[in-house]
Coordinates of C-alpha atoms in Angstrom, one line a residue:
M134 CA -81.7 -74.0 13.1
D135 CA -80.9 -70.5 11.9
L136 CA -77.8 -70.8 9.6
E137 CA -78.2 -66.8 8.8
F138 CA -76.0 -66.3 12.1
L139 CA -73.2 -68.4 10.6
H140 CA -73.4 -66.7 7.2
T141 CA -73.2 -63.1 9.0
L142 CA -70.1 -64.6 11.1
D143 CA -68.3 -65.7 8.1
V144 CA -68.8 -62.4 6.1
Q145 CA -67.1 -60.7 9.5
I146 CA -64.4 -63.0 9.5
L147 CA -63.9 -62.7 5.8
G148 CA -63.7 -58.9 6.0
A149 CA -61.2 -58.8 8.7
V150 CA -58.9 -61.0 6.9
A151 CA -59.1 -59.0 3.8
V152 CA -58.5 -55.9 5.9
A153 CA -55.2 -57.4 7.4
I154 CA -54.1 -58.8 3.9
V155 CA -54.5 -55.2 2.7
A156 CA -52.8 -53.5 5.5
V157 CA -49.8 -56.1 5.2
V158 CA -49.7 -55.3 1.5
V159 CA -49.4 -51.7 1.8
G160 CA -47.1 -51.8 4.6
A161 CA -44.9 -54.0 2.5
V162 CA -44.9 -51.7 -0.6
F163 CA -44.4 -48.6 1.6
L164 CA -41.3 -50.2 3.2
F165 CA -39.5 -51.7 0.3
S166 CA -40.5 -48.9 -2.1
S167 CA -39.4 -46.0 -0.1
K168 CA -36.2 -44.7 -1.6
K169 CA -33.4 -44.1 0.7
P170 CA -31.4 -40.8 0.1
K171 CA -28.6 -41.0 -2.5
V172 CA -25.1 -41.3 -0.7
C173 CA -22.4 -39.0 -2.0
L174 CA -19.4 -40.4 -0.6
D175 CA -16.8 -42.8 -2.3
P176 CA -14.0 -44.3 0.2
E177 CA -11.7 -44.8 -2.7
N178 CA -12.0 -41.7 -5.1
F179 CA -12.0 -38.3 -4.3
K180 CA -15.4 -36.2 -5.1
Q181 CA -15.4 -32.6 -5.7
F182 CA -18.0 -30.6 -3.4
K183 CA -18.9 -26.7 -4.0
L184 CA -18.6 -24.5 -1.3
V185 CA -21.8 -22.6 -1.0
K186 CA -21.4 -20.7 2.3
R187 CA -18.3 -19.4 4.6
D188 CA -19.1 -18.0 7.9
Q189 CA -16.0 -16.4 9.8
L190 CA -16.8 -17.4 13.5
S191 CA -13.6 -16.0 14.9
H192 CA -10.2 -14.6 13.7
N193 CA -9.1 -18.2 13.1
V194 CA -12.2 -20.5 13.1
A195 CA -14.8 -20.6 9.9
K196 CA -17.7 -22.8 9.2
F197 CA -17.7 -24.1 5.7
T198 CA -21.1 -25.2 4.0
F199 CA -20.6 -27.6 1.0
A200 CA -23.5 -28.6 -1.3
L201 CA -24.1 -32.2 -2.2
P202 CA -25.0 -33.3 -6.0
T203 CA -28.7 -33.0 -5.0
P204 CA -31.0 -31.4 -2.3
T205 CA -32.1 -34.7 -1.3
S206 CA -28.6 -36.4 -1.1
V207 CA -26.8 -37.2 2.1
L208 CA -23.2 -37.3 2.8
G209 CA -23.2 -40.9 3.9
L210 CA -20.8 -40.8 6.9
P211 CA -21.4 -43.4 9.7
I212 CA -21.3 -42.1 13.3
G213 CA -17.7 -41.9 14.6
Q214 CA -15.9 -41.8 11.0
H215 CA -14.4 -39.0 9.2
I216 CA -13.6 -37.6 5.4
S217 CA -10.4 -37.2 4.0
C218 CA -10.0 -33.6 2.6
R219 CA -7.5 -32.7 -0.1
G220 CA -5.9 -29.5 -1.1
K221 CA -2.8 -27.2 -1.5
D222 CA -0.4 -25.9 0.9
S223 CA 1.6 -22.4 0.4
Q224 CA 4.1 -24.1 -1.7
G225 CA 1.6 -25.8 -3.9
E226 CA 2.2 -29.5 -2.6
E227 CA -0.9 -31.7 -2.1
V228 CA -2.1 -31.9 1.4
I229 CA -4.6 -34.7 2.6
K230 CA -6.1 -34.3 6.2
P231 CA -9.0 -36.0 7.9
Y232 CA -11.9 -33.9 9.2
T233 CA -15.3 -34.7 10.8
P234 CA -18.3 -33.0 9.5
T235 CA -20.4 -31.2 12.1
T236 CA -23.7 -31.9 10.3
L237 CA -25.7 -35.2 11.0
D238 CA -25.9 -37.9 8.5
S239 CA -29.5 -37.4 8.2
D240 CA -28.9 -33.6 7.0
V241 CA -29.7 -33.6 3.2
G242 CA -28.2 -31.5 0.5
K243 CA -25.2 -30.3 2.5
F244 CA -22.5 -30.7 5.1
E245 CA -20.6 -28.3 7.0
L246 CA -17.0 -28.3 8.3
V247 CA -16.0 -26.0 11.1
I248 CA -11.9 -25.7 10.7
K249 CA -9.3 -23.8 12.8
M250 CA -6.9 -22.1 10.7
Y251 CA -3.5 -22.3 12.2
P252 CA -1.0 -19.8 10.8
Q253 CA 1.5 -22.5 9.6
G254 CA -0.9 -25.3 9.0
R255 CA -0.6 -26.9 5.5
M256 CA -4.4 -27.4 5.0
S257 CA -5.3 -24.3 6.8
H258 CA -3.7 -22.5 4.1
H259 CA -6.1 -24.2 1.8
F260 CA -9.3 -23.4 3.8
R261 CA -8.1 -19.8 4.2
E262 CA -8.0 -19.2 0.3
L263 CA -11.2 -21.3 -0.1
Q264 CA -14.0 -19.0 -1.5
V265 CA -17.7 -19.5 -2.2
G266 CA -17.9 -21.0 -5.7
D267 CA -14.5 -23.1 -5.0
Y268 CA -14.7 -26.8 -4.9
L269 CA -13.1 -29.3 -2.2
A270 CA -11.9 -32.5 -3.0
V271 CA -13.6 -35.0 -0.3
K272 CA -13.3 -38.9 0.1
G273 CA -14.4 -41.2 2.6
P274 CA -15.6 -42.5 4.9
K275 CA -12.3 -44.2 6.2
V276 CA -13.6 -47.1 8.4
N277 CA -11.4 -48.5 11.2
V278 CA -14.1 -49.1 13.8
L279 CA -17.8 -48.8 13.0
F280 CA -20.0 -47.5 16.0
Q281 CA -22.9 -49.3 16.8
M282 CA -25.3 -48.1 19.2
N283 CA -26.2 -50.4 22.1
R284 CA -23.4 -52.8 21.3
I285 CA -21.1 -51.7 24.1
P286 CA -22.5 -51.0 27.5
L287 CA -20.2 -48.2 28.4
M288 CA -17.6 -46.4 26.3
F289 CA -15.2 -43.8 27.6
W290 CA -13.1 -42.0 25.0
K291 CA -10.4 -39.2 25.8
Q292 CA -9.8 -37.2 22.8
G293 CA -7.7 -34.2 22.8
G294 CA -8.1 -33.5 26.4
C295 CA -11.8 -33.7 26.5
C296 CA -13.8 -36.9 27.9
V297 CA -16.8 -38.5 26.5
C298 CA -19.0 -41.1 28.0
F299 CA -21.5 -43.0 26.3

């Protein structure tokens, strides 16, 4: 009886098991060691974000781009949530108003707000006066309802005269 065949088979099985173990270890190391981007928002305390760009889109609408603390930071705002922005009105009184950024949470290093500025709007005054290099106080997210994909088969929202179906 030729035992050489069994020895060759054992080496092949041992090699396959070794390759599988190495693949599992490498996958686990990659999965658990990959750093998640640093989240910048604090739901309780206002943080300051520097205005780095201001684009006037129309006579009363502008896009404001704010820098996050590092180029790899993300805002940390779940889908369907908003941030609270703090500023001063024309009389110098503090105003806090919610806004939803137009950037995705996967965008790193910055977030953008598109703001319509009304003549008598209290927070509009603050945004009209905001210049590149100034800071905006922001906190959030304010979580009332957390949106999760595929949890509800059909959702219908009526918001400000617009209808959106998911």
